[in-house]
Short mmCIF file of C-alpha atoms (C1' of nucleotides) in Angstrom, two decimals:
data_model
loop_
_atom_site.label_atom_id
_atom_site.label_comp_id
_atom_site.label_asym_id
_atom_site.label_seq_id
_atom_site.Cartn_x
_atom_site.Cartn_y
_atom_site.Cartn_z
CA MET A 1 58.86 -39.05 -16.40
CA THR A 2 58.90 -40.01 -12.53
CA GLU A 3 60.41 -36.36 -12.28
CA THR A 4 60.26 -35.83 -8.98
CA ALA A 5 62.86 -32.89 -9.19
CA VAL A 6 64.71 -34.25 -6.69
CA GLU A 7 65.67 -31.85 -3.85
CA SER A 8 69.18 -31.62 -3.10
CA LYS A 9 70.49 -34.03 0.26
CA SER A 10 71.42 -30.59 1.98
CA GLN A 11 67.51 -29.33 0.91
CA GLN A 12 66.62 -32.87 2.62
CA ALA A 13 68.55 -32.48 5.41
CA TYR A 14 67.59 -29.25 6.50
CA ALA A 15 64.19 -29.84 5.83
CA ALA A 16 64.01 -33.09 8.29
CA VAL A 17 65.86 -31.08 11.07
CA LYS A 18 63.61 -28.89 11.24
CA ALA A 19 61.09 -30.98 11.53
CA ARG A 20 62.53 -32.17 14.26
CA ILE A 21 62.99 -29.85 15.55
CA VAL A 22 59.21 -28.08 15.15
CA GLU A 23 57.55 -31.23 16.13
CA GLY A 24 59.61 -31.76 19.41
CA THR A 25 61.32 -34.76 19.16
CA TYR A 26 65.07 -32.90 19.15
CA THR A 27 64.02 -30.53 22.15
CA PRO A 28 66.12 -27.38 23.01
CA GLY A 29 69.58 -28.16 24.57
CA TYR A 30 69.23 -31.30 22.23
CA ARG A 31 73.01 -31.29 21.41
CA LEU A 32 72.62 -32.06 16.96
CA VAL A 33 75.90 -34.17 16.29
CA LEU A 34 76.87 -33.64 12.89
CA ALA A 35 77.87 -37.33 12.31
CA GLY A 36 74.76 -38.78 14.06
CA LEU A 37 72.95 -36.61 11.86
CA ALA A 38 74.26 -38.11 8.77
CA LYS A 39 74.25 -41.91 9.80
CA ASP A 40 70.82 -41.00 10.51
CA LEU A 41 69.47 -39.91 7.51
CA GLY A 42 72.06 -41.56 5.02
CA PHE A 43 73.85 -38.80 3.80
CA SER A 44 76.80 -37.67 4.43
CA VAL A 45 77.89 -34.79 6.61
CA VAL A 46 78.54 -31.92 4.46
CA PRO A 47 74.74 -31.47 3.61
CA VAL A 48 74.43 -32.25 6.98
CA ARG A 49 76.62 -29.27 8.09
CA GLU A 50 75.83 -26.91 5.29
CA ALA A 51 71.08 -28.04 6.84
CA ILE A 52 73.03 -26.89 10.75
CA ARG A 53 74.05 -23.37 9.28
CA ARG A 54 70.78 -22.92 7.63
CA LEU A 55 69.15 -23.37 10.41
CA GLU A 56 71.81 -21.55 12.78
CA ALA A 57 71.15 -18.08 9.78
CA GLU A 58 67.37 -18.26 11.71
CA GLY A 59 67.87 -18.57 14.79
CA LEU A 60 66.12 -22.38 15.15
CA VAL A 61 69.63 -23.96 16.41
CA LYS A 62 72.95 -21.94 18.72
CA PHE A 63 76.16 -23.55 16.43
CA GLU A 64 79.75 -22.94 18.66
CA ARG A 65 82.23 -23.36 16.23
CA ASN A 66 84.87 -26.53 17.74
CA VAL A 67 81.75 -27.18 20.27
CA GLY A 68 79.12 -28.03 18.28
CA ALA A 69 75.44 -27.22 17.41
CA THR A 70 72.36 -27.28 19.93
CA VAL A 71 68.87 -26.94 19.74
CA SER A 72 67.61 -23.35 20.39
CA GLY A 73 66.26 -22.98 24.33
CA ILE A 74 62.77 -21.62 24.59
CA ASP A 75 64.53 -18.49 26.77
CA PRO A 76 61.56 -16.29 27.59
CA THR A 77 63.56 -13.53 26.39
CA GLU A 78 64.22 -15.72 22.92
CA TYR A 79 60.46 -15.00 22.95
CA LEU A 80 59.80 -11.93 23.48
CA TYR A 81 62.14 -10.62 21.32
CA THR A 82 61.05 -13.15 18.60
CA MET A 83 56.94 -11.61 19.37
CA GLN A 84 58.02 -7.94 19.07
CA THR A 85 60.15 -8.31 16.28
CA LEU A 86 57.13 -10.79 14.11
CA SER A 87 54.66 -7.79 15.69
CA ILE A 88 56.61 -5.00 13.80
CA VAL A 89 57.77 -7.18 10.60
CA GLU A 90 53.50 -8.27 10.41
CA GLY A 91 52.49 -5.34 11.37
CA ALA A 92 53.94 -3.68 8.05
CA ALA A 93 53.51 -6.94 5.91
CA THR A 94 49.54 -6.64 6.32
CA ALA A 95 49.18 -2.82 5.61
CA LEU A 96 51.32 -3.19 2.72
CA SER A 97 49.04 -6.11 1.64
CA ALA A 98 45.48 -4.39 2.96
CA PRO A 99 45.18 -2.47 -0.65
CA LEU A 100 45.66 -6.06 -2.28
CA ILE A 101 43.10 -8.07 -0.48
CA GLY A 102 40.00 -9.02 -2.31
CA GLU A 103 36.41 -9.99 -1.52
CA ALA A 104 37.60 -13.74 -1.74
CA ASP A 105 39.50 -13.35 0.46
CA ILE A 106 38.66 -11.28 3.48
CA ALA A 107 35.78 -14.19 2.96
CA ARG A 108 38.08 -16.59 3.41
CA ALA A 109 39.94 -14.90 6.15
CA ARG A 110 36.64 -15.17 8.06
CA ALA A 111 35.47 -18.27 7.57
CA VAL A 112 38.79 -19.12 9.50
CA ASN A 113 37.83 -16.96 12.01
CA GLU A 114 34.70 -18.47 12.87
CA GLU A 115 35.93 -21.65 12.71
CA MET A 116 38.21 -20.68 15.73
CA ARG A 117 35.41 -19.26 16.90
CA ASP A 118 33.81 -22.70 17.41
CA CYS A 119 37.33 -24.02 18.29
CA LEU A 120 36.97 -21.54 21.76
CA GLN A 121 34.27 -24.29 23.30
CA HIS A 122 35.85 -27.89 23.39
CA PHE A 123 39.84 -26.02 22.78
CA ASP A 124 42.18 -27.38 21.19
CA PRO A 125 45.53 -25.34 21.54
CA ILE A 126 47.06 -26.41 19.10
CA ARG A 127 44.51 -26.30 16.24
CA PHE A 128 43.54 -23.04 16.97
CA THR A 129 47.24 -21.67 17.25
CA ARG A 130 47.22 -23.54 13.53
CA LEU A 131 44.11 -21.96 12.48
CA ASN A 132 45.57 -18.73 13.72
CA GLN A 133 48.21 -19.00 11.58
CA ASP A 134 46.35 -19.48 8.50
CA PHE A 135 43.94 -16.16 9.70
CA HIS A 136 47.27 -14.16 9.31
CA SER A 137 48.49 -16.00 5.93
CA VAL A 138 45.71 -14.28 4.61
CA LEU A 139 46.36 -10.89 5.68
CA PHE A 140 49.83 -10.91 4.93
CA GLU A 141 50.69 -13.45 1.21
CA HIS A 142 49.32 -10.41 -0.18
CA CYS A 143 52.56 -8.41 0.62
CA PRO A 144 54.44 -6.78 -2.92
CA ASN A 145 57.21 -6.75 -0.58
CA PRO A 146 59.40 -10.23 -0.63
CA HIS A 147 61.60 -9.22 2.36
CA ILE A 148 59.64 -8.17 4.19
CA LEU A 149 57.84 -11.14 3.22
CA ASP A 150 60.08 -13.60 4.37
CA LEU A 151 60.77 -11.95 7.01
CA VAL A 152 57.91 -12.68 8.70
CA HIS A 153 57.77 -15.89 7.74
CA ARG A 154 61.38 -16.06 9.61
CA GLY A 155 59.62 -15.11 12.84
CA TRP A 156 56.04 -17.16 12.74
CA ASN A 157 58.51 -20.07 11.95
CA ARG A 158 61.07 -19.11 14.61
CA LEU A 159 57.97 -18.98 17.31
CA ALA A 160 56.59 -22.55 15.71
CA SER A 161 60.23 -23.76 16.68
CA LEU A 162 59.83 -22.24 20.33
CA ARG A 163 56.92 -23.48 21.35
CA SER A 164 53.97 -25.33 19.62
CA SER A 165 51.41 -23.10 21.13
CA THR A 166 51.41 -19.55 22.72
CA PHE A 167 47.74 -20.38 23.56
CA ARG A 168 48.03 -23.24 25.25
CA PHE A 169 50.07 -21.01 28.34
CA VAL A 170 47.35 -18.42 27.79
CA PRO A 171 43.97 -19.79 26.58
CA GLY A 172 42.46 -16.36 27.89
CA ARG A 173 43.90 -15.18 25.35
CA ALA A 174 41.90 -16.65 22.65
CA HIS A 175 38.76 -15.04 23.47
CA ASP A 176 40.07 -11.69 22.91
CA SER A 177 42.15 -13.03 19.27
CA VAL A 178 39.41 -14.19 17.63
CA ASP A 179 37.29 -10.62 18.41
CA GLU A 180 40.47 -8.93 17.61
CA HIS A 181 40.59 -10.58 14.29
CA GLU A 182 37.02 -9.47 12.74
CA ALA A 183 38.29 -6.17 13.81
CA LEU A 184 40.85 -6.62 11.61
CA LEU A 185 38.90 -7.39 8.88
CA LYS A 186 36.58 -4.54 9.05
CA LEU A 187 39.27 -2.41 8.58
CA ILE A 188 40.60 -4.07 6.05
CA GLU A 189 37.24 -3.78 4.17
CA THR A 190 36.38 -0.03 4.57
CA GLY A 191 39.88 0.45 3.29
CA ALA A 192 41.25 1.93 6.35
CA ASP A 193 44.51 3.39 5.74
CA ALA A 194 47.51 1.90 5.78
CA ASP A 195 48.57 3.13 9.29
CA THR A 196 45.17 1.97 11.17
CA ILE A 197 46.20 -1.18 9.79
CA GLU A 198 49.41 -1.53 11.46
CA LYS A 199 48.79 -0.64 14.19
CA ALA A 200 45.95 -2.69 14.84
CA ALA A 201 47.94 -5.64 13.08
CA ARG A 202 51.17 -4.62 15.72
CA LEU A 203 49.20 -4.32 19.06
CA HIS A 204 46.70 -7.51 18.59
CA ARG A 205 50.76 -9.73 18.86
CA SER A 206 51.36 -7.07 21.17
CA ALA A 207 48.34 -8.00 23.36
CA THR A 208 49.36 -11.93 22.67
CA LEU A 209 52.56 -11.42 24.08
CA ASP A 210 51.19 -8.91 27.00
CA ALA A 211 49.13 -11.80 28.26
CA TYR A 212 51.61 -14.05 28.06
CA LEU A 213 53.98 -12.01 30.00
CA ALA A 214 51.20 -11.36 32.57
CA GLN A 215 50.53 -15.06 32.21
CA ALA A 216 54.94 -15.31 33.13
CA LYS A 217 55.03 -13.09 36.35
CA ASN A 218 52.64 -15.03 38.66
CA ILE A 219 54.62 -18.72 38.02
CA MET B 1 101.24 -17.12 22.94
CA THR B 2 101.14 -15.83 19.56
CA GLU B 3 97.39 -17.05 19.89
CA THR B 4 94.95 -14.70 17.37
CA ALA B 5 92.51 -16.64 17.63
CA VAL B 6 92.57 -17.08 13.94
CA GLU B 7 88.92 -17.62 11.93
CA SER B 8 88.03 -20.40 10.50
CA LYS B 9 88.87 -20.78 6.96
CA SER B 10 85.00 -20.23 6.05
CA GLN B 11 85.16 -17.10 7.98
CA GLN B 12 88.06 -16.05 6.30
CA ALA B 13 86.24 -16.60 2.51
CA TYR B 14 83.28 -15.32 3.84
CA ALA B 15 84.98 -11.31 4.58
CA ALA B 16 86.96 -11.69 2.24
CA VAL B 17 84.42 -12.60 -0.46
CA LYS B 18 81.73 -9.34 1.20
CA ALA B 19 85.06 -6.97 1.37
CA ARG B 20 85.38 -7.72 -2.31
CA ILE B 21 81.56 -6.98 -3.33
CA VAL B 22 81.12 -4.14 -0.45
CA GLU B 23 84.21 -2.34 -2.43
CA GLY B 24 83.00 -3.63 -6.14
CA THR B 25 85.63 -6.14 -6.83
CA TYR B 26 83.61 -8.27 -7.91
CA THR B 27 80.46 -5.91 -9.59
CA PRO B 28 76.64 -6.84 -9.59
CA GLY B 29 76.34 -9.66 -12.02
CA TYR B 30 80.11 -11.26 -12.02
CA ARG B 31 79.81 -14.94 -11.19
CA LEU B 32 81.42 -16.24 -8.45
CA VAL B 33 82.86 -19.77 -9.49
CA LEU B 34 83.20 -22.31 -6.40
CA ALA B 35 86.79 -23.49 -7.67
CA GLY B 36 87.85 -20.51 -8.95
CA LEU B 37 87.17 -18.25 -5.40
CA ALA B 38 89.10 -21.07 -4.22
CA LYS B 39 91.69 -21.10 -5.94
CA ASP B 40 92.39 -17.95 -5.59
CA LEU B 41 92.43 -17.63 -1.73
CA GLY B 42 94.22 -20.18 -1.39
CA PHE B 43 91.28 -22.54 0.31
CA SER B 44 89.51 -25.61 -0.48
CA VAL B 45 86.37 -25.15 -2.18
CA VAL B 46 84.14 -26.84 0.98
CA PRO B 47 84.63 -23.08 2.97
CA VAL B 48 83.54 -20.75 -0.11
CA ARG B 49 80.87 -22.28 -0.32
CA GLU B 50 79.80 -21.93 3.07
CA ALA B 51 80.87 -18.25 2.13
CA ILE B 52 79.11 -18.01 -0.40
CA ARG B 53 76.28 -19.73 0.94
CA ARG B 54 75.80 -16.84 4.18
CA LEU B 55 76.22 -14.81 1.87
CA GLU B 56 73.33 -15.39 0.16
CA ALA B 57 71.25 -15.86 3.38
CA GLU B 58 71.91 -12.22 3.49
CA GLY B 59 71.22 -11.67 -0.26
CA LEU B 60 74.11 -9.71 -0.91
CA VAL B 61 74.78 -13.01 -4.22
CA LYS B 62 71.98 -15.08 -6.23
CA PHE B 63 72.31 -18.83 -5.66
CA GLU B 64 70.60 -21.32 -8.09
CA ARG B 65 71.81 -24.96 -8.38
CA ASN B 66 73.86 -26.88 -10.07
CA VAL B 67 74.21 -23.66 -11.95
CA GLY B 68 76.44 -21.09 -9.52
CA ALA B 69 76.70 -18.12 -8.12
CA THR B 70 76.63 -14.41 -8.96
CA VAL B 71 76.43 -11.11 -7.36
CA SER B 72 73.18 -9.81 -6.51
CA GLY B 73 71.86 -7.07 -9.36
CA ILE B 74 71.70 -3.58 -8.58
CA ASP B 75 68.38 -4.62 -9.89
CA PRO B 76 66.30 -1.15 -9.84
CA THR B 77 62.81 -3.26 -7.24
CA GLU B 78 65.53 -5.31 -5.03
CA TYR B 79 67.16 -1.60 -3.50
CA LEU B 80 63.27 -0.18 -3.44
CA TYR B 81 62.34 -3.37 -1.62
CA THR B 82 65.31 -3.07 0.42
CA MET B 83 65.01 0.36 1.26
CA GLN B 84 60.96 -0.12 2.66
CA THR B 85 62.20 -2.71 4.54
CA LEU B 86 65.04 -0.76 5.98
CA SER B 87 62.81 1.73 6.85
CA ILE B 88 60.50 0.06 9.07
CA VAL B 89 63.40 -2.07 10.96
CA GLU B 90 65.33 1.34 11.73
CA GLY B 91 61.79 3.13 12.20
CA ALA B 92 61.09 0.72 15.00
CA ALA B 93 64.52 0.13 16.34
CA THR B 94 65.15 3.99 16.72
CA ALA B 95 62.19 4.38 18.17
CA LEU B 96 62.51 1.31 20.79
CA SER B 97 66.88 2.96 21.38
CA ALA B 98 65.74 6.30 22.15
CA PRO B 99 64.36 6.13 25.64
CA LEU B 100 67.97 4.62 26.70
CA ILE B 101 70.20 7.40 24.73
CA GLY B 102 71.63 10.11 26.66
CA GLU B 103 73.44 13.22 25.91
CA ALA B 104 76.35 12.01 25.78
CA ASP B 105 74.86 9.74 22.91
CA ILE B 106 73.25 13.45 21.50
CA ALA B 107 75.68 15.19 21.54
CA ARG B 108 78.37 12.64 19.41
CA ALA B 109 75.56 12.33 17.23
CA ARG B 110 74.78 15.71 16.46
CA ALA B 111 78.45 16.20 16.19
CA VAL B 112 78.45 13.83 12.98
CA ASN B 113 75.63 15.77 11.66
CA GLU B 114 77.59 19.12 12.04
CA GLU B 115 80.41 17.50 10.35
CA MET B 116 78.17 16.66 7.67
CA ARG B 117 76.45 19.71 7.16
CA ASP B 118 80.34 20.88 6.52
CA CYS B 119 80.40 18.16 3.79
CA LEU B 120 78.22 19.74 2.13
CA GLN B 121 79.77 22.14 0.17
CA HIS B 122 83.03 20.50 -1.42
CA PHE B 123 80.26 17.15 -1.77
CA ASP B 124 81.64 13.63 -1.46
CA PRO B 125 78.75 10.94 -1.50
CA ILE B 126 80.65 8.00 -0.34
CA ARG B 127 82.26 10.32 2.78
CA PHE B 128 78.89 11.51 3.48
CA THR B 129 77.24 8.29 3.47
CA ARG B 130 79.87 6.97 6.12
CA LEU B 131 79.32 10.06 8.49
CA ASN B 132 75.19 8.71 7.36
CA GLN B 133 75.26 5.86 8.89
CA ASP B 134 77.52 6.15 11.68
CA PHE B 135 74.57 9.29 12.83
CA HIS B 136 72.36 6.21 12.49
CA SER B 137 73.93 4.07 14.33
CA VAL B 138 74.32 6.27 17.64
CA LEU B 139 70.11 6.47 17.26
CA PHE B 140 70.03 2.27 16.88
CA GLU B 141 72.74 1.49 18.27
CA HIS B 142 70.53 0.61 21.54
CA CYS B 143 68.36 -1.08 20.39
CA PRO B 144 67.45 -3.67 23.06
CA ASN B 145 65.95 -6.04 20.45
CA PRO B 146 68.80 -8.01 19.10
CA HIS B 147 66.97 -9.72 15.95
CA ILE B 148 65.28 -5.82 15.45
CA LEU B 149 68.81 -4.36 15.50
CA ASP B 150 70.29 -7.11 12.91
CA LEU B 151 67.68 -7.07 10.78
CA VAL B 152 68.65 -2.99 10.94
CA HIS B 153 72.62 -4.08 10.16
CA ARG B 154 71.24 -6.11 7.22
CA GLY B 155 69.25 -3.77 6.14
CA TRP B 156 72.72 -1.92 5.36
CA ASN B 157 74.60 -4.19 4.80
CA ARG B 158 72.47 -4.77 1.55
CA LEU B 159 72.36 -1.29 0.61
CA ALA B 160 75.99 -0.45 0.71
CA SER B 161 76.47 -3.80 -1.72
CA LEU B 162 73.51 -2.32 -4.18
CA ARG B 163 75.42 1.13 -4.16
CA SER B 164 77.84 2.60 -2.44
CA SER B 165 76.18 6.10 -2.14
CA THR B 166 72.54 6.82 -2.95
CA PHE B 167 73.53 10.14 -2.47
CA ARG B 168 76.36 9.93 -5.79
CA PHE B 169 72.47 9.44 -7.57
CA VAL B 170 70.52 12.35 -6.35
CA PRO B 171 73.00 15.01 -4.28
CA GLY B 172 70.06 17.30 -3.41
CA ARG B 173 68.81 14.81 -0.95
CA ALA B 174 72.09 15.54 0.85
CA HIS B 175 70.96 18.89 2.38
CA ASP B 176 67.07 18.27 3.54
CA SER B 177 68.88 15.47 5.14
CA VAL B 178 71.06 16.72 7.58
CA ASP B 179 68.17 19.26 8.59
CA GLU B 180 65.77 15.69 9.05
CA HIS B 181 68.63 14.62 11.18
CA GLU B 182 68.57 18.10 13.83
CA ALA B 183 64.84 17.59 14.15
CA LEU B 184 64.98 13.70 14.50
CA LEU B 185 68.10 14.82 17.88
CA LYS B 186 65.14 16.92 18.98
CA LEU B 187 62.93 14.35 18.65
CA ILE B 188 64.79 12.44 21.16
CA GLU B 189 66.05 15.58 23.37
CA THR B 190 63.08 16.02 23.85
CA GLY B 191 61.23 12.10 25.04
CA ALA B 192 58.63 12.67 22.75
CA ASP B 193 56.89 8.97 22.42
CA ALA B 194 58.02 6.11 20.51
CA ASP B 195 55.13 6.66 17.62
CA THR B 196 56.00 9.87 17.02
CA ILE B 197 59.92 8.81 17.19
CA GLU B 198 59.29 5.64 15.17
CA LYS B 199 57.37 7.77 12.06
CA ALA B 200 60.30 10.68 11.55
CA ALA B 201 62.89 8.06 11.14
CA ARG B 202 60.99 5.62 8.93
CA LEU B 203 59.83 9.03 6.88
CA HIS B 204 63.59 9.92 7.22
CA ARG B 205 64.52 7.08 4.60
CA SER B 206 61.55 7.34 2.93
CA ALA B 207 62.15 10.35 1.70
CA THR B 208 65.40 9.42 0.53
CA LEU B 209 63.66 6.69 -1.19
CA ASP B 210 61.61 8.97 -3.19
CA ALA B 211 64.50 10.90 -4.24
CA TYR B 212 66.06 9.01 -5.94
CA LEU B 213 62.41 7.35 -7.54
CA ALA B 214 61.97 11.41 -8.43
CA GLN B 215 65.65 11.24 -10.16
CA ALA B 216 65.15 7.34 -11.56
CA LYS B 217 62.25 8.03 -13.27
CA ASN B 218 63.12 11.46 -15.26
CA ILE B 219 66.21 9.18 -16.70
"C1'" DC C 1 68.53 -21.16 -43.37
"C1'" DC C 2 66.96 -22.52 -39.16
"C1'" DA C 3 65.49 -26.44 -35.70
"C1'" DT C 4 66.68 -29.81 -32.77
"C1'" DA C 5 69.71 -33.39 -30.74
"C1'" DG C 6 73.64 -35.25 -29.58
"C1'" DT C 7 79.05 -33.81 -27.31
"C1'" DG C 8 82.27 -32.00 -25.29
"C1'" DA C 9 83.70 -29.03 -20.98
"C1'" DT C 10 82.84 -27.02 -17.25
"C1'" DT C 11 80.79 -26.66 -12.65
"C1'" DC C 12 78.60 -27.63 -8.97
"C1'" DG C 13 77.33 -31.50 -5.19
"C1'" DT C 14 78.90 -35.31 -1.57
"C1'" DA C 15 81.33 -39.45 0.05
"C1'" DT C 16 85.32 -39.93 1.63
"C1'" DA C 17 90.23 -38.93 4.56
"C1'" DC C 18 92.53 -36.70 7.66
"C1'" DG C 19 94.03 -33.33 10.90
"C1'" DA C 20 92.38 -29.79 14.42
"C1'" DT C 21 90.43 -28.75 18.99
"C1'" DT C 22 87.78 -29.58 22.78
"C1'" DT C 23 85.95 -31.68 26.67
"C1'" DC C 24 86.61 -34.87 30.33
"C1'" DG C 25 87.93 -38.31 32.53
"C1'" DT C 26 92.19 -40.11 35.34
"C1'" DA C 27 96.61 -40.01 37.96
"C1'" DC C 28 99.92 -37.47 40.20
"C1'" DT C 29 101.18 -34.20 43.21
"C1'" DC C 30 100.92 -31.17 46.93
"C1'" DG D 1 91.82 -35.07 50.21
"C1'" DA D 2 91.75 -31.29 46.80
"C1'" DG D 3 93.89 -29.29 42.57
"C1'" DT D 4 96.40 -29.26 38.41
"C1'" DA D 5 98.72 -32.26 34.33
"C1'" DC D 6 97.97 -35.14 30.76
"C1'" DG D 7 96.59 -37.99 28.15
"C1'" DA D 8 92.35 -40.26 25.20
"C1'" DA D 9 87.38 -39.94 22.69
"C1'" DA D 10 84.89 -37.49 20.47
"C1'" DT D 11 83.58 -33.96 17.15
"C1'" DC D 12 84.23 -30.36 14.30
"C1'" DG D 13 87.04 -28.32 10.33
"C1'" DT D 14 88.75 -28.66 5.50
"C1'" DA D 15 90.99 -30.91 1.40
"C1'" DT D 16 90.44 -34.04 -1.74
"C1'" DA D 17 87.93 -37.16 -5.30
"C1'" DC D 18 84.60 -38.44 -8.14
"C1'" DG D 19 79.65 -38.55 -9.87
"C1'" DA D 20 75.69 -35.66 -11.49
"C1'" DA D 21 73.82 -31.74 -13.67
"C1'" DT D 22 73.78 -27.83 -16.93
"C1'" DC D 23 75.07 -24.95 -20.57
"C1'" DA D 24 77.37 -23.77 -24.82
"C1'" DC D 25 78.99 -25.48 -29.53
"C1'" DT D 26 78.50 -28.65 -33.38
"C1'" DA D 27 76.52 -31.20 -36.51
"C1'" DT D 28 73.02 -32.87 -39.08
"C1'" DG D 29 68.32 -32.96 -40.74
"C1'" DG D 30 64.12 -30.69 -42.60
#
DNA sequence: CCATAGTGATTCGTATACGATTTCGTACTC
DNA sequence: GAGTACGAAATCGTATACGAATCACTATGG
């Protein structure tokens, strides 16, 4: 059986369009025409349409009735909102996960963080951001509440589509970030109470946001 | 121009099905057959399909590929997850709203709460729950972050579809709830710091959840 | 008597087709 | 010359139709 459990075309279309948005092929403001995408992907318009609506629900595209869809812009306030929301749900997710994080997880996270530290020398924002996501994934993936976890994932997705790397804009933030990661790990290791961990995780993200805002103001 | 700006059939279908779920016509576990709904509403299956997918995204229905959709169950863990998530996002929304809440809003919320207090005599869980939502709406509707506000609305929607009223199950909780509301108002009036308000709002909801869980354990 | 394979019915998934709406360009009038 | 109205092109919205997957029931063999 070459049973590849083929995904539905809606899903394929969803994944394809999403990938193109995230990787930057479709830049913000890009007009997504249903018929065009359909012909391009080799599907009919119906699955494409459904894919677009899903992307709309996630906020990656804006859809206007009888007009069409466009890739969501990097409106700075949009970035702000997303980061703020993520700071809240990620903080909660991390706090809920903390009691379920084992030594192996800690070790893995620490290894990733060391890799990030190395990365500080010949700085590569994209790679750094990727490692950053890996690091945080270890911390929140054990969250026992699937709804919250889903919100965290959506937040990260949205961020990825908004800009490929925040650290490209505020490289100075990277150094502090690594230190805060280590502090966060220590808190979890020592079994700090949930509230402390939540605050730390939330502040960690808020700090990145603030750094960005301070930077943006100077432009 | 009697142009009533007719909504698209997808939207109509969405609203119709959602209404039937919330009002209880379609009970949890009910099988939603696309063709059946379409014939029933007088539409084709395509808009109905899209409506179902939207409802799926909101968590009101579960959808399985090549099988069909069913109304989401009142799985107790599902209720728990939803309440926990709502406690977090609503707490944050309330704290972010607090500085923007004026005296008029406070007065309105207080009036609603008094109505709830009256309602305690000849207790009507449905009415009480409705007032409860009105009360909290005043507190979080000023939230300047639309994403968070959206999450709060989704949470309330989900709760409404899961059970028409939590207070039907734990009537004893209603009395405490009213008192906590007043305490919350005092905090906002006196300009307490965001963290205090957030904690209070979160605990307020957690307490309802705990009351339900304690009750459920005894069944 | 139970397990398993086959068959039919039901329902979903997608393609194609056509009607509805918006948008943009052009021509006409003031 | 500018503004408005008309019309054509482009695109979305929905209906219908058919193929594909799943499930329940039955019959057959162990």
